[in-house]
Tab-separated table of C-alpha atoms in Angstrom:
chain	number	residue	atom	x	y	z
A	113	MET	CA	8.913	-30.321	6.154
A	114	ILE	CA	8.469	-26.389	6.313
A	115	LYS	CA	9.694	-24.968	9.635
A	116	ILE	CA	7.718	-22.177	11.106
A	117	ILE	CA	8.078	-19.735	13.801
A	118	LEU	CA	4.812	-18.086	15.252
A	119	ALA	CA	5.064	-14.567	16.168
A	120	GLU	CA	1.792	-13.515	17.871
A	121	ASP	CA	1.103	-12.057	21.491
A	122	HIS	CA	-2.245	-13.337	22.086
A	123	LEU	CA	-1.531	-16.966	23.491
A	124	VAL	CA	-5.243	-17.953	22.718
A	125	VAL	CA	-4.915	-17.136	19.019
A	126	ARG	CA	-1.065	-18.488	18.727
A	127	ASN	CA	-2.175	-21.834	20.144
A	128	GLY	CA	-5.210	-22.293	17.742
A	129	ILE	CA	-2.718	-21.870	14.701
A	130	LYS	CA	-0.017	-23.823	16.388
A	131	LEU	CA	-2.583	-26.804	16.342
A	132	LEU	CA	-3.432	-26.227	12.691
A	133	ILE	CA	-0.235	-25.958	11.547
A	134	ASP	CA	1.244	-29.093	13.362
A	135	SER	CA	-1.751	-31.182	12.472
A	136	GLN	CA	-0.238	-31.014	8.790
A	137	ASP	CA	2.550	-33.702	8.017
A	138	HIS	CA	4.679	-31.216	5.946
A	139	LEU	CA	4.415	-28.401	8.339
A	140	SER	CA	5.782	-27.692	11.892
A	141	VAL	CA	5.911	-25.059	14.717
A	142	VAL	CA	9.610	-24.832	15.498
A	143	GLY	CA	9.015	-21.428	17.667
A	144	GLU	CA	6.877	-19.174	19.327
A	145	ALA	CA	7.214	-15.312	20.182
A	146	ASP	CA	5.502	-12.902	21.566
A	147	ASN	CA	7.234	-9.989	19.285
A	148	GLY	CA	9.743	-9.400	16.927
A	149	ASN	CA	12.488	-9.503	19.480
A	150	ASP	CA	11.411	-12.705	20.634
A	151	VAL	CA	11.918	-14.178	17.104
A	152	LEU	CA	14.916	-12.649	16.742
A	153	SER	CA	16.539	-14.103	20.040
A	154	LEU	CA	15.042	-17.636	18.930
A	155	LEU	CA	17.040	-17.261	15.395
A	156	ARG	CA	20.188	-16.043	17.270
A	157	ASP	CA	19.843	-18.881	19.736
A	158	GLY	CA	20.074	-21.582	16.673
A	159	CYS	CA	16.379	-21.943	15.845
A	160	GLU	CA	16.393	-22.607	12.310
A	161	ALA	CA	12.928	-21.641	10.314
A	162	ASP	CA	12.093	-21.370	6.629
A	163	ILE	CA	8.824	-19.304	7.398
A	164	VAL	CA	7.831	-16.684	10.032
A	165	LEU	CA	4.079	-16.012	10.298
A	166	SER	CA	3.706	-12.930	12.358
A	167	ASP	CA	1.063	-10.356	13.396
A	168	ILE	CA	1.921	-6.626	12.993
A	169	SER	CA	0.959	-5.390	16.277
A	170	MET	CA	3.195	-6.762	18.878
A	171	ALA	CA	4.758	-4.675	21.718
A	172	GLY	CA	8.496	-4.521	21.551
A	173	MET	CA	9.081	-4.768	17.797
A	174	ASP	CA	6.050	-4.987	15.406
A	175	GLY	CA	5.811	-6.964	12.326
A	176	ILE	CA	6.770	-4.602	10.007
A	177	THR	CA	9.844	-3.760	11.778
A	178	LEU	CA	10.646	-7.529	11.910
A	179	VAL	CA	10.358	-8.128	8.327
A	180	GLU	CA	12.778	-5.241	7.743
A	181	LYS	CA	15.298	-6.678	10.435
A	182	LEU	CA	14.755	-10.526	8.754
A	183	LYS	CA	15.465	-9.165	5.148
A	184	GLU	CA	18.928	-7.733	6.558
A	185	GLU	CA	20.056	-10.331	8.596
A	186	TYR	CA	17.969	-13.478	7.799
A	187	PRO	CA	17.393	-13.024	3.908
A	188	ALA	CA	16.202	-16.522	3.528
A	189	ILE	CA	13.718	-16.743	5.896
A	190	LYS	CA	10.281	-15.688	4.270
A	191	VAL	CA	7.795	-13.637	6.447
A	192	VAL	CA	4.112	-14.101	6.029
A	193	ILE	CA	1.792	-11.421	7.794
A	194	LEU	CA	-1.438	-12.539	9.703
A	195	SER	CA	-3.047	-9.561	10.839
A	196	MET	CA	-6.584	-7.620	11.802
A	197	MET	CA	-5.111	-4.702	9.651
A	198	SER	CA	-6.678	-4.749	6.187
A	199	SER	CA	-5.636	-1.195	4.787
A	200	SER	CA	-4.085	-1.045	1.619
A	201	GLN	CA	-1.263	1.088	3.179
A	202	HIS	CA	-0.146	-1.706	5.862
A	203	VAL	CA	-0.165	-4.366	2.924
A	204	PHE	CA	1.629	-2.087	0.507
A	205	GLN	CA	3.903	-1.379	3.454
A	206	ALA	CA	4.975	-5.081	4.682
A	207	PHE	CA	5.530	-6.073	0.806
A	208	GLU	CA	7.940	-2.920	0.363
A	209	LYS	CA	10.009	-3.927	3.513
A	210	GLY	CA	10.006	-7.418	2.036
A	211	ALA	CA	7.005	-9.497	2.936
A	212	TRP	CA	6.375	-12.607	1.007
A	213	GLY	CA	2.483	-12.916	2.166
A	214	TYR	CA	-0.401	-10.998	3.908
A	215	LEU	CA	-3.349	-12.304	5.279
A	216	VAL	CA	-5.866	-10.996	7.580
A	217	LYS	CA	-7.020	-13.006	10.661
A	218	ASN	CA	-10.427	-14.175	9.460
A	219	VAL	CA	-8.638	-16.063	6.661
A	220	GLY	CA	-10.152	-19.411	6.385
A	221	TYR	CA	-8.049	-22.434	7.644
A	222	ASP	CA	-7.675	-23.793	3.958
A	223	GLU	CA	-6.290	-20.410	2.644
A	224	LEU	CA	-4.128	-20.183	5.293
A	225	LEU	CA	-2.548	-23.448	4.900
A	226	PHE	CA	-2.469	-22.879	1.123
A	227	ALA	CA	-0.329	-19.676	1.758
A	228	VAL	CA	2.031	-20.862	3.904
A	229	GLN	CA	2.627	-23.803	1.510
A	230	HIS	CA	3.107	-21.551	-1.316
A	231	VAL	CA	5.268	-19.141	0.216
A	232	GLY	CA	7.472	-22.200	1.352
A	233	LYS	CA	7.667	-23.207	-2.216
A	234	GLY	CA	9.047	-19.597	-3.122
A	235	GLY	CA	5.842	-17.815	-4.153
A	236	ARG	CA	4.179	-14.772	-3.128
A	237	TYR	CA	0.637	-14.376	-1.485
A	238	LEU	CA	-2.147	-11.862	-0.836
A	239	CYS	CA	-5.200	-13.337	0.650
A	240	GLU	CA	-8.569	-13.431	-1.406
A	241	GLU	CA	-10.088	-10.540	0.592
A	242	LEU	CA	-7.352	-8.163	0.350
A	243	ALA	CA	-6.901	-8.910	-2.985
A	244	MET	CA	-10.767	-8.132	-3.964
A	245	MET	CA	-10.719	-4.926	-1.906
A	246	LEU	CA	-7.428	-3.690	-4.089
A	247	VAL	CA	-9.262	-4.807	-7.485
A	248	GLU	CA	-12.389	-2.834	-6.228
A	249	LYS	CA	-10.182	0.094	-5.519
A	250	LEU	CA	-8.662	-0.279	-8.985
A	251	GLN	CA	-12.281	-0.465	-10.560
A	252	ALA	CA	-13.365	2.740	-8.596
A	253	ALA	CA	-10.414	4.837	-9.616
A	254	PRO	CA	-10.577	7.111	-12.715
A	255	SER	CA	-9.578	5.436	-15.818
A	256	THR	CA	-6.118	6.698	-17.184
A	257	ASP	CA	-6.353	5.444	-20.726
A	258	THR	CA	-7.513	9.068	-21.941
A	259	SER	CA	-4.689	10.528	-23.118
A	260	VAL	CA	-4.040	14.291	-21.696
A	261	GLU	CA	-4.960	15.795	-25.248
A	262	ASP	CA	-8.271	14.067	-25.256
A	263	LEU	CA	-8.676	15.413	-21.610
A	264	ILE	CA	-8.130	18.970	-22.918
A	265	SER	CA	-10.482	18.523	-25.949
A	266	GLN	CA	-13.033	16.918	-23.848
A	267	MET	CA	-12.889	19.688	-21.444
A	268	ASP	CA	-12.477	22.267	-24.024
A	269	ILE	CA	-9.538	23.846	-22.198
A	270	SER	CA	-7.789	26.700	-24.426
A	271	GLU	CA	-4.022	27.111	-24.552
A	272	ARG	CA	-4.161	30.175	-22.413
A	273	GLU	CA	-6.227	28.326	-19.630
A	274	LEU	CA	-3.298	25.685	-19.773
A	275	GLU	CA	-0.718	28.410	-19.125
A	276	VAL	CA	-2.651	29.640	-16.482
A	277	LEU	CA	-3.544	26.070	-15.098
A	278	GLN	CA	0.429	25.354	-15.066
A	279	LEU	CA	1.195	28.574	-13.145
A	280	ILE	CA	-1.491	28.015	-10.597
A	281	GLY	CA	-0.296	24.394	-9.926
A	282	GLU	CA	3.218	26.196	-9.433
A	283	GLY	CA	1.706	28.126	-6.521
A	284	HIS	CA	1.460	31.496	-8.066
A	285	THR	CA	-1.009	33.981	-7.351
A	286	ASN	CA	-3.476	35.957	-9.533
A	287	VAL	CA	-1.493	39.089	-9.575
A	288	GLU	CA	1.741	37.396	-10.456
A	289	ILE	CA	0.047	35.161	-13.207
A	290	ALA	CA	-1.355	38.349	-14.665
A	291	ASP	CA	2.217	40.125	-14.589
A	292	LYS	CA	3.897	36.658	-16.368
A	293	LEU	CA	1.270	36.390	-18.830
A	294	PHE	CA	0.646	40.248	-19.580
A	295	LEU	CA	-3.233	39.774	-18.459
A	296	SER	CA	-5.407	41.887	-16.125
A	297	LYS	CA	-5.925	40.188	-12.924
A	298	ARG	CA	-9.624	40.236	-13.503
A	299	THR	CA	-8.727	38.222	-16.767
A	300	VAL	CA	-6.794	35.552	-14.779
A	301	GLU	CA	-9.505	35.200	-12.228
A	302	GLY	CA	-11.884	34.549	-15.139
A	303	HIS	CA	-9.633	31.861	-16.703
A	304	ARG	CA	-9.063	30.239	-13.062
A	305	GLN	CA	-12.964	30.039	-12.691
A	306	ASN	CA	-13.121	28.882	-16.397
A	307	LEU	CA	-10.835	25.985	-15.275
A	308	ILE	CA	-12.970	25.214	-12.168
A	309	ASP	CA	-16.225	25.160	-13.934
A	310	LYS	CA	-14.880	23.022	-17.148
A	311	THR	CA	-13.303	20.403	-14.614
A	312	GLY	CA	-16.274	20.089	-12.391
A	313	VAL	CA	-13.885	20.858	-9.413
A	314	LYS	CA	-15.061	22.805	-5.926
A	315	ASN	CA	-11.950	24.782	-5.668
A	316	SER	CA	-8.542	25.902	-6.907
A	317	ALA	CA	-6.746	23.275	-4.333
A	318	ALA	CA	-9.017	20.469	-5.834
A	319	LEU	CA	-8.070	21.866	-9.646
A	320	ILE	CA	-4.485	21.324	-8.891
A	321	LYS	CA	-4.894	17.868	-7.573
A	322	LEU	CA	-6.913	16.958	-10.460
A	323	ALA	CA	-4.867	18.472	-12.942
A	324	VAL	CA	-1.825	16.540	-11.415
A	325	LYS	CA	-3.522	13.255	-11.285
A	326	THR	CA	-4.590	13.416	-15.130
A	327	GLY	CA	-1.233	14.833	-16.143
A	328	LEU	CA	-2.517	18.263	-17.283
A	329	ILE	CA	0.326	19.835	-15.368
A	330	LYS	CA	3.431	18.388	-14.029
């Protein structure tokens, strides 16, 4: 039997989840809470649970803070987040703090039950909707397979332009770069513009961002 505490401040939602979970022979809701503080109170009063199924947005103590507290005080208890929040930032933060699973609230009943059982057996779970969202983001991201040398060759960036790019990335002005490389200010301005043209960015800030992302500068 997997014992579950529900942390959800919307009573209608909580009642619906409780009915679903209690309809399963091997799952049982042993406690209900409006926020993280209530969950900790239940546990300190002797309530024993294997999993806490928790929302994120709750008054008093939110779900992310609860994950952190439970990891410190009750490390054997696994937290599964069930939230309307579907941003990658919230997902990464939850798992970083110690969550074992993350589901969005429009998840199907079957997937919710599977996730709880999977985590109860020691696995981790990310719902299908969020998993596909992260896959799509990875597919849309620029490929990192190209080596720095290949990028330099493809963009036809000279050694002198790389020197200028490195100094731009370090925050030096055109005058400072000219002094360091024994060039005229006009020549440095020319190199900067060439770099912007060759990389296809709009300005120096975007140039630095691209250079760091691709490894052209460190």
